[in-house]
Amino acid sequence: GGVPYHVHTLLMAYGGRKSKFVLEQIKNKSSRVRKRVGGSQTTRLGGRTDSDSNSTSSGPQQQQQALNRQHSDSAEYQVDIYVPSLAARYMPLFLDYIYGSTLQLTTDNAPPLRYLSNRFDVRDLHREVNSRFITRDLEPGTAAKYCAMADELKDYELRDRSVKLLAERFDG
């Protein structure tokens, strides 16, 4: 039993902050795709057309309506993606980013957002989280938290960076 998220997959695939993962799913015209990435939470991305939305926004809505007409056969499908529980808790924040919101990055949300940006192949978010935030925030005072969260997310690169920083602290 996971948590379903019904999202505008065409906006996720073709919008300004697009997910290359979702784009590939649409390009492959999968009617049902199941991927398992470990963990116990399910994030279900259900494709919907803009007629399902009450949004009055003009720019992205018009773009999505045009894309819906081009890809009408891909408008009703779902993608089940299994992500670790820690990452699943930050899925709403990740979706807010995709839909245009500004993120307030913290030590607590950076590792899960890094995981989600990598999993969904959202390069701009990955760059923002990894290069602009974690690089500045990862220090001896935060390294243990990053290490534990990275280990839970099976993000071995971030875990190893954190362990290295902690080891240098003890060697110094």
Coordinates of C-alpha atoms in Angstrom, one line a residue:
G1 CA 0.0 0.0 0.0
G2 CA 1.6 3.2 -1.2
V3 CA 0.5 6.7 -1.7
P4 CA -1.0 7.6 -5.1
Y5 CA -0.2 11.0 -6.7
H6 CA -2.4 12.0 -9.6
V7 CA -0.3 14.4 -11.6
H8 CA -0.3 16.1 -15.0
T9 CA 2.3 13.8 -16.6
L10 CA 2.5 15.9 -19.8
L11 CA 3.4 19.0 -17.8
M12 CA 6.0 16.8 -16.0
A13 CA 7.4 15.6 -19.3
Y14 CA 7.3 18.8 -21.3
G15 CA 7.1 21.7 -18.8
G16 CA 9.9 24.0 -17.8
R17 CA 11.1 21.7 -15.0
K18 CA 10.5 18.4 -16.8
S19 CA 11.2 14.9 -15.8
K20 CA 13.1 13.0 -18.4
F21 CA 11.9 9.8 -16.7
V22 CA 8.2 10.7 -17.3
L23 CA 9.1 11.9 -20.8
E24 CA 10.6 8.5 -21.7
Q25 CA 7.4 6.8 -20.3
I26 CA 5.3 8.8 -22.6
K27 CA 7.6 8.3 -25.6
N28 CA 7.5 4.6 -25.0
K29 CA 3.6 4.9 -25.0
S30 CA 3.4 2.5 -22.1
S31 CA -0.1 1.8 -21.0
R32 CA 1.2 0.4 -17.7
V33 CA 4.8 0.5 -16.4
R34 CA 6.0 -0.9 -13.1
K35 CA 9.4 -0.1 -11.8
R36 CA 10.8 -1.2 -8.4
V37 CA 13.5 1.0 -6.8
G38 CA 13.5 -0.4 -3.3
G39 CA 11.7 0.7 -0.2
S40 CA 8.1 0.3 0.8
Q41 CA 6.3 3.4 -0.4
T42 CA 4.6 3.6 -3.8
T43 CA 4.2 6.8 -5.7
R44 CA 1.6 6.4 -8.4
L45 CA 1.8 8.9 -11.1
G46 CA -1.5 8.8 -13.0
G47 CA -1.7 10.6 -16.3
R48 CA -4.5 13.1 -16.6
T49 CA -5.7 15.5 -19.2
D50 CA -6.1 19.2 -18.5
S51 CA -9.9 18.8 -18.7
D52 CA -9.5 17.0 -15.4
S53 CA -8.1 20.2 -13.8
N54 CA -9.9 23.3 -12.5
S55 CA -6.7 25.4 -13.1
T56 CA -7.2 28.8 -14.7
S57 CA -3.5 29.4 -15.5
S58 CA -3.0 30.3 -19.2
G59 CA 0.6 29.5 -20.2
P60 CA 1.3 26.0 -18.9
Q61 CA -2.3 25.0 -19.3
Q62 CA -2.4 26.0 -23.0
Q63 CA 0.9 24.2 -23.6
Q64 CA -0.4 21.1 -21.9
Q65 CA -3.7 21.2 -23.8
A66 CA -1.8 21.2 -27.1
L67 CA 0.4 18.4 -25.9
N68 CA -2.7 16.5 -24.8
R69 CA -4.1 16.7 -28.3
Q70 CA -0.7 15.4 -29.7
H71 CA -0.5 12.6 -27.2
S72 CA -4.1 11.8 -26.5
D73 CA -3.4 8.1 -26.4
S74 CA -1.0 8.6 -23.5
A75 CA -3.3 10.7 -21.4
E76 CA -4.7 7.9 -19.3
Y77 CA -2.0 5.7 -18.0
Q78 CA -0.2 5.2 -14.8
V79 CA 3.3 4.6 -13.6
D80 CA 3.9 2.9 -10.3
I81 CA 7.2 3.8 -8.8
Y82 CA 8.5 2.4 -5.6
V83 CA 10.7 4.8 -3.6
P84 CA 12.1 4.6 -0.1
S85 CA 9.8 5.9 2.7
L86 CA 12.0 8.9 3.4
A87 CA 11.8 10.0 -0.3
A88 CA 8.1 9.4 -0.4
R89 CA 7.5 11.9 2.4
Y90 CA 9.0 14.6 0.2
M91 CA 7.1 13.7 -2.9
P92 CA 4.7 16.7 -2.5
L93 CA 7.6 19.1 -2.2
F94 CA 9.2 17.6 -5.3
L95 CA 5.9 17.9 -7.2
D96 CA 5.6 21.6 -6.0
Y97 CA 9.0 22.2 -7.5
I98 CA 8.0 20.6 -10.8
Y99 CA 4.9 22.8 -11.0
G100 CA 6.9 26.0 -10.5
S101 CA 7.2 26.6 -6.7
T102 CA 10.5 27.9 -5.2
L103 CA 12.1 25.4 -2.8
Q104 CA 13.5 26.2 0.6
L105 CA 16.3 23.6 0.9
T106 CA 17.3 22.4 4.3
T107 CA 19.6 19.7 5.6
D108 CA 16.4 17.6 6.2
N109 CA 15.0 17.8 2.7
A110 CA 18.1 17.9 0.6
P111 CA 18.9 14.2 0.5
P112 CA 15.4 13.0 -0.3
L113 CA 15.1 15.7 -3.0
R114 CA 18.4 14.7 -4.4
Y115 CA 17.2 11.1 -4.5
L116 CA 13.9 12.1 -6.2
S117 CA 15.6 14.4 -8.7
N118 CA 17.9 11.6 -9.7
R119 CA 15.2 9.0 -9.8
F120 CA 12.9 11.1 -12.0
D121 CA 15.9 12.6 -13.9
V122 CA 15.1 16.3 -13.1
R123 CA 18.6 17.7 -13.9
D124 CA 17.9 21.3 -12.8
L125 CA 16.7 20.2 -9.4
H126 CA 19.6 17.8 -9.0
R127 CA 22.1 20.5 -9.8
E128 CA 20.4 22.9 -7.4
V129 CA 20.2 20.5 -4.5
N130 CA 23.6 18.8 -5.1
S131 CA 25.9 21.6 -6.4
R132 CA 24.4 24.7 -4.9
F133 CA 23.1 23.4 -1.5
I134 CA 24.7 20.2 -0.3
T135 CA 28.1 21.3 -1.3
R136 CA 27.8 24.3 1.0
D137 CA 25.7 22.6 3.8
L138 CA 27.7 19.4 4.2
E139 CA 30.1 20.1 7.1
P140 CA 31.1 18.4 10.3
G141 CA 28.0 19.5 12.1
T142 CA 25.6 18.1 9.4
A143 CA 27.7 15.1 8.1
A144 CA 26.2 12.5 10.4
K145 CA 22.6 13.5 9.4
Y146 CA 23.5 13.4 5.7
C147 CA 25.2 10.0 6.2
A148 CA 22.2 8.4 7.9
M149 CA 19.7 9.8 5.4
A150 CA 21.9 8.9 2.4
D151 CA 22.3 5.3 3.8
E152 CA 18.5 5.0 4.1
L153 CA 18.1 6.2 0.5
K154 CA 20.8 4.0 -0.7
D155 CA 22.6 7.1 -2.0
Y156 CA 26.1 5.7 -1.6
E157 CA 27.9 8.6 -3.2
L158 CA 26.4 11.1 -0.7
R159 CA 26.9 8.6 2.1
D160 CA 30.6 8.2 1.2
R161 CA 31.1 12.0 1.0
S162 CA 29.6 12.3 4.5
V163 CA 31.7 9.5 5.9
K164 CA 34.9 11.0 4.4
L165 CA 34.1 14.3 6.0
L166 CA 33.5 12.7 9.4
A167 CA 36.7 10.7 9.1
E168 CA 38.7 13.8 8.3
R169 CA 37.3 15.4 11.4
F170 CA 38.5 12.6 13.5
D171 CA 41.9 12.5 11.8
G172 CA 42.5 16.2 12.3

